[in-house]
Amino acid sequence: YEAFKGGEKVFYFPSSLRYFWALNISFFGDSLYGFLLIPFFYTFTLFLILKFLLDVKWAFFITFINFFTNTFDGYALPNMKLINHTNVGHAEPLAIFLIFLAIFFSLKIYNSNKGFSLVFLNFLIGFTIFLSISLRPNYFPTGLILIFLHIVFCYTKFKDFRVILFCLLGFSFLLLIPFHNYYYGNSYVFFSSGSGHNTGVPIIIYLNIFLDLFSFNINDNIYIVFNQIKRWIKPYEIHYLISFFVLIYLIFKNRNYNILLISLMALSQHLVLLIYEPENRYAYLAWSLTIIANIYFIKSYLFFYLSKAFKKKYYNK
């Protein structure tokens, strides 16, 4: 009874992190050794994702420099950055790894000719998304995007109802969190009692601004939103702004499932940043997905057109 209670009647801190720590202690003792393996699994999963987006050589090159250097440090992609947060016990390394793992499972199924002989992977997609959200509740919209796109695209391709059944079955474990809060604390709290702690701009403020525009009412709500936007992308951080517009371009100009999935997930997480805490580790998932999409853009568009222009010039000579 006390073990499943997890030390809290109503979850405040990330709900499932305490259970992962318990498993870590069971196998590795009172140390971080188990959690320090996560960034390495994360690196391998990143390589598998990049294989679907790029070719093997590009995937190996990006993964190699990402593992040994801090080249993409500003976008929270490097292995070293995740190790630093693992050392202090933050939930983000494990949560991001699980989201990446779910992305890989989805890409593997969609790009497979075996159809749904791998039905267990559909369950794992829903289950790993549940685990990630249980660690970081602000990943909930992004997890929903992944579930929805996977179901729509894979059902359209394979015409198999099991994709819906198994995905939702794995994802349904998310109901354990509100069940815990009600059972132990007699409280109707879906994720965490501290959900308002990191809320910068509640959704109601955006709604009020929309209504105020019709009455030409300029009030403090607009300044609150502007301040949130400046924290999300500071005016002098032009490279973040460019990478965000590249993301939007890929969403409207690309219909390939592999990159559309990554891009829409990144956009959904950016929208979360306009409501909740938009800086530091809270923004890691948004920017790591964004830089992956931008790498695809550089390889598939920028390098393609540069190569085409070079060949044309060489051929004319």
Coordinates of C-alpha atoms in Angstrom, one line a residue:
Y1 CA 0.0 0.0 0.0
E2 CA 2.7 2.5 0.9
A3 CA 4.9 1.4 -2.0
F4 CA 2.3 2.3 -4.6
K5 CA 1.5 5.4 -2.7
G6 CA 5.0 6.6 -3.5
G7 CA 5.3 8.9 -0.5
E8 CA 2.5 11.3 -1.6
K9 CA -1.2 11.1 -1.3
V10 CA -1.6 13.5 -4.3
F11 CA 1.3 13.7 -6.7
Y12 CA 3.2 17.1 -6.8
F13 CA 6.6 16.2 -8.2
P14 CA 6.8 14.1 -11.4
S15 CA 4.7 11.1 -10.4
S16 CA 6.6 8.1 -11.8
L17 CA 10.1 9.3 -11.2
R18 CA 10.0 7.9 -7.6
Y19 CA 9.2 4.5 -9.0
F20 CA 12.1 4.6 -11.5
W21 CA 14.4 5.6 -8.6
A22 CA 13.2 2.5 -6.7
L23 CA 14.0 0.2 -9.6
N24 CA 17.4 1.9 -10.0
I25 CA 18.2 1.2 -6.3
S26 CA 17.0 -2.4 -6.6
F27 CA 19.5 -3.1 -9.3
F28 CA 22.3 -0.7 -8.7
G29 CA 22.1 0.2 -5.1
D30 CA 22.2 3.7 -3.7
S31 CA 23.8 5.2 -6.8
L32 CA 23.1 6.9 -10.2
Y33 CA 24.6 4.1 -12.3
G34 CA 21.3 2.9 -13.7
F35 CA 20.2 6.4 -14.7
L36 CA 23.5 7.1 -16.2
L37 CA 22.8 4.5 -18.8
I38 CA 19.9 6.5 -20.1
P39 CA 21.9 9.0 -22.2
F40 CA 23.6 6.2 -24.0
F41 CA 20.3 4.4 -24.9
Y42 CA 19.1 7.9 -25.9
T43 CA 22.0 8.3 -28.3
F44 CA 21.3 5.0 -30.0
T45 CA 17.6 5.8 -30.3
L46 CA 18.5 9.1 -31.8
F47 CA 20.6 7.3 -34.4
L48 CA 17.7 5.0 -35.3
I49 CA 15.4 8.0 -35.7
L50 CA 17.9 9.8 -37.9
K51 CA 18.2 6.7 -40.1
F52 CA 14.5 7.2 -41.1
L53 CA 15.0 10.9 -41.8
L54 CA 18.4 10.9 -43.4
D55 CA 20.7 8.2 -44.8
V56 CA 22.9 6.0 -42.7
K57 CA 26.1 8.1 -43.3
W58 CA 24.4 11.3 -42.2
A59 CA 22.7 9.6 -39.2
F60 CA 26.1 8.3 -38.1
F61 CA 27.8 11.6 -38.6
I62 CA 25.2 13.6 -36.6
T63 CA 25.0 11.0 -33.8
F64 CA 28.8 10.9 -33.6
I65 CA 29.3 14.6 -33.2
N66 CA 26.3 14.8 -30.9
F67 CA 27.8 12.1 -28.6
F68 CA 31.3 13.5 -28.4
T69 CA 30.7 17.2 -28.6
N70 CA 28.4 20.0 -27.5
T71 CA 27.7 21.2 -31.1
F72 CA 23.9 21.2 -30.6
D73 CA 24.1 22.3 -27.0
G74 CA 21.7 25.3 -27.5
Y75 CA 19.1 22.8 -28.8
A76 CA 19.4 20.4 -25.8
L77 CA 20.4 17.5 -28.1
P78 CA 23.9 16.5 -26.9
N79 CA 24.5 13.4 -24.8
M80 CA 26.6 15.5 -22.4
K81 CA 23.7 17.8 -21.6
L82 CA 21.5 14.9 -20.6
I83 CA 24.2 13.3 -18.5
N84 CA 24.5 16.6 -16.5
H85 CA 20.8 16.5 -15.8
T86 CA 20.9 12.8 -15.0
N87 CA 23.6 13.6 -12.4
V88 CA 21.2 15.8 -10.4
G89 CA 18.2 13.5 -10.8
H90 CA 16.0 15.5 -13.2
A91 CA 13.2 13.7 -15.0
E92 CA 13.9 15.2 -18.5
P93 CA 16.6 12.7 -19.7
L94 CA 14.4 9.7 -19.1
A95 CA 11.3 11.4 -20.4
I96 CA 12.9 12.6 -23.6
F97 CA 14.4 9.2 -24.2
L98 CA 11.0 7.6 -23.8
I99 CA 9.4 10.0 -26.3
F100 CA 12.2 9.4 -28.8
L101 CA 11.7 5.6 -28.3
A102 CA 8.0 6.0 -29.1
I103 CA 8.9 8.0 -32.2
F104 CA 11.2 5.3 -33.3
F105 CA 8.6 2.6 -32.8
S106 CA 6.1 4.6 -34.8
L107 CA 8.5 5.2 -37.7
K108 CA 9.5 1.5 -37.7
I109 CA 5.9 0.4 -38.0
Y110 CA 4.9 2.9 -40.6
N111 CA 8.0 2.2 -42.8
S112 CA 7.6 -1.6 -42.4
N113 CA 6.1 -3.9 -45.0
K114 CA 5.2 -6.4 -42.4
G115 CA 2.0 -4.6 -41.5
F116 CA 0.9 -5.4 -38.0
S117 CA 2.7 -8.6 -37.4
L118 CA 4.5 -6.3 -34.9
V119 CA 1.4 -5.4 -33.0
F120 CA 3.2 -5.4 -29.6
L121 CA 5.1 -2.3 -30.9
N122 CA 1.8 -0.5 -31.1
F123 CA 1.2 -1.2 -27.4
L124 CA 4.7 0.0 -26.6
I125 CA 4.1 3.3 -28.4
G126 CA 1.2 4.0 -26.1
F127 CA 2.9 2.7 -23.0
T128 CA 6.2 4.6 -23.5
I129 CA 4.2 7.8 -24.1
F130 CA 2.4 7.2 -20.9
L131 CA 5.7 6.7 -19.0
S132 CA 7.1 9.9 -20.6
I133 CA 4.1 12.0 -19.6
S134 CA 4.1 10.5 -16.1
L135 CA 7.6 12.0 -15.8
R136 CA 6.9 15.3 -17.5
P137 CA 3.2 16.2 -17.6
N138 CA 3.9 19.1 -20.0
Y139 CA 4.7 16.5 -22.7
F140 CA 1.0 15.5 -22.7
P141 CA 0.0 17.5 -25.9
T142 CA 3.1 16.2 -27.7
G143 CA 2.2 12.6 -26.7
L144 CA -1.3 13.1 -28.0
I145 CA 0.0 14.3 -31.3
L146 CA 2.2 11.2 -31.7
I147 CA -0.6 8.9 -30.8
F148 CA -3.1 10.6 -33.1
L149 CA -0.7 10.8 -36.2
H150 CA 0.4 7.2 -35.7
I151 CA -3.1 5.9 -35.6
V152 CA -4.3 8.0 -38.6
F153 CA -1.4 7.3 -40.9
C154 CA -0.8 3.6 -40.0
Y155 CA -4.5 2.8 -40.1
T156 CA -4.8 4.5 -43.5
K157 CA -1.8 2.5 -44.8
F158 CA -2.5 -1.0 -43.3
K159 CA -6.3 -0.8 -42.7
D160 CA -5.9 -2.7 -39.4
F161 CA -8.0 -1.8 -36.4
R162 CA -5.4 -3.2 -34.0
V163 CA -3.3 0.0 -34.3
I164 CA -6.0 1.9 -32.5
L165 CA -6.7 -0.9 -30.0
F166 CA -3.1 -1.5 -28.9
C167 CA -2.0 2.1 -28.9
L168 CA -4.9 3.2 -26.7
L169 CA -4.4 0.2 -24.5
G170 CA -0.8 1.1 -23.7
F171 CA -1.8 4.8 -23.3
S172 CA -4.6 4.0 -21.0
F173 CA -2.1 3.3 -18.2
L174 CA -2.1 7.1 -17.9
L175 CA -5.3 6.8 -15.9
L176 CA -3.3 5.3 -13.1
I177 CA -2.1 8.8 -12.1
P178 CA -5.6 10.4 -11.4
F179 CA -6.6 7.0 -9.9
H180 CA -3.7 7.2 -7.5
N181 CA -4.6 10.8 -6.5
Y182 CA -8.2 9.9 -5.9
Y183 CA -7.5 6.6 -4.1
Y184 CA -4.9 8.0 -1.7
G185 CA -5.8 11.6 -1.5
N186 CA -9.5 11.7 -2.3
S187 CA -8.7 14.4 -4.8
Y188 CA -9.7 14.9 -8.4
V189 CA -6.2 15.8 -9.8
F190 CA -5.3 14.5 -13.2
F191 CA -1.6 14.9 -13.2
S192 CA -0.1 17.0 -10.4
S193 CA -1.3 19.3 -7.6
G194 CA 1.6 21.6 -8.6
S195 CA 0.4 22.1 -12.2
G196 CA -0.1 25.8 -11.7
H197 CA 3.4 26.3 -10.2
N198 CA 5.2 26.7 -13.6
T199 CA 2.2 28.2 -15.5
G200 CA 3.4 31.5 -17.1
V201 CA 0.3 32.4 -19.1
P202 CA -2.9 30.4 -18.4
I203 CA -5.0 29.6 -21.4
I204 CA -7.8 31.9 -20.1
I205 CA -5.5 34.9 -20.6
Y206 CA -5.1 34.1 -24.3
L207 CA -8.9 33.8 -24.6
N208 CA -9.4 37.1 -22.9
I209 CA -6.9 38.8 -25.2
F210 CA -8.8 37.4 -28.2
L211 CA -12.0 38.9 -26.8
D212 CA -10.3 42.2 -25.9
L213 CA -9.1 42.7 -29.5
F214 CA -12.7 43.1 -30.6
S215 CA -13.3 45.8 -28.1
F216 CA -9.9 47.5 -28.6
N217 CA -9.1 47.0 -25.0
I218 CA -5.4 47.1 -24.3
N219 CA -4.6 45.8 -20.8
D220 CA -1.9 44.0 -18.8
N221 CA -2.8 40.6 -20.4
I222 CA -1.0 41.6 -23.6
Y223 CA 2.2 42.5 -21.7
I224 CA 2.0 39.2 -19.9
V225 CA 1.9 37.3 -23.2
F226 CA 4.7 39.4 -24.7
N227 CA 6.9 38.7 -21.7
Q228 CA 6.2 34.9 -22.1
I229 CA 7.2 35.2 -25.8
K230 CA 10.4 37.0 -25.0
R231 CA 11.3 34.3 -22.5
W232 CA 10.5 31.6 -25.1
I233 CA 12.7 33.2 -27.9
K234 CA 14.7 36.2 -26.8
P235 CA 14.8 39.0 -29.5
Y236 CA 18.6 38.6 -30.0
E237 CA 18.4 34.8 -30.5
I238 CA 17.9 35.0 -34.3
H239 CA 19.0 31.4 -34.9
Y240 CA 16.1 30.1 -32.8
L241 CA 13.6 32.2 -34.7
I242 CA 15.0 30.9 -38.0
S243 CA 14.9 27.3 -36.9
F244 CA 11.3 27.8 -35.8
F245 CA 10.3 29.2 -39.2
V246 CA 12.0 26.2 -40.8
L247 CA 9.8 24.0 -38.7
I248 CA 6.7 25.8 -39.9
Y249 CA 7.9 25.5 -43.5
L250 CA 8.3 21.7 -43.2
I251 CA 4.8 21.3 -41.8
F252 CA 3.2 23.1 -44.7
K253 CA 5.6 22.0 -47.5
N254 CA 6.3 18.4 -46.6
R255 CA 3.9 15.5 -46.5
N256 CA 6.4 12.8 -45.6
Y257 CA 5.1 11.0 -42.4
N258 CA 8.6 10.7 -40.9
I259 CA 9.4 14.4 -40.8
L260 CA 5.8 15.6 -40.5
L261 CA 5.5 13.6 -37.2
I262 CA 8.7 15.2 -35.8
S263 CA 7.7 18.7 -36.9
L264 CA 4.1 18.6 -35.5
M265 CA 5.4 17.2 -32.2
A266 CA 7.9 20.0 -32.0
L267 CA 5.3 22.6 -32.8
S268 CA 2.9 21.3 -30.2
Q269 CA 5.7 21.4 -27.6
H270 CA 6.5 25.0 -28.5
L271 CA 2.8 25.9 -28.0
V272 CA 3.1 24.4 -24.5
L273 CA 6.1 26.7 -23.9
L274 CA 3.8 29.7 -24.5
I275 CA 1.7 28.6 -21.5
Y276 CA 4.1 27.0 -19.1
E277 CA 7.8 27.5 -18.2
P278 CA 9.5 28.3 -21.5
E279 CA 13.2 28.1 -20.5
N280 CA 15.9 25.8 -19.5
R281 CA 15.1 22.0 -19.1
Y282 CA 11.4 22.6 -19.6
A283 CA 12.1 23.6 -23.2
Y284 CA 14.5 20.7 -24.0
L285 CA 12.0 18.5 -25.9
A286 CA 10.7 21.3 -28.1
W287 CA 14.2 22.4 -29.2
S288 CA 15.7 19.0 -29.6
L289 CA 12.8 18.0 -31.9
T290 CA 13.2 21.3 -33.7
I291 CA 16.9 20.8 -34.4
I292 CA 16.2 17.3 -35.7
A293 CA 13.7 18.8 -38.2
N294 CA 16.2 21.5 -39.2
I295 CA 18.9 18.9 -39.8
Y296 CA 16.5 17.1 -42.2
F297 CA 15.9 20.5 -43.9
I298 CA 19.6 21.2 -44.3
K299 CA 20.3 17.8 -45.8
S300 CA 17.2 17.4 -47.9
Y301 CA 16.6 20.9 -49.1
L302 CA 19.6 23.2 -48.6
F303 CA 22.3 20.6 -49.6
F304 CA 20.2 19.4 -52.4
Y305 CA 19.8 22.8 -54.1
L306 CA 23.4 23.7 -53.5
S307 CA 24.5 20.4 -55.0
K308 CA 22.2 21.0 -57.9
A309 CA 23.5 24.5 -58.5
F310 CA 27.1 23.3 -58.3
K311 CA 26.5 20.5 -60.8
K312 CA 24.7 22.9 -63.2
K313 CA 27.6 25.3 -63.1
Y314 CA 30.2 22.6 -63.5
Y315 CA 28.2 21.1 -66.4
N316 CA 28.0 24.5 -68.2
K317 CA 31.8 24.8 -68.0

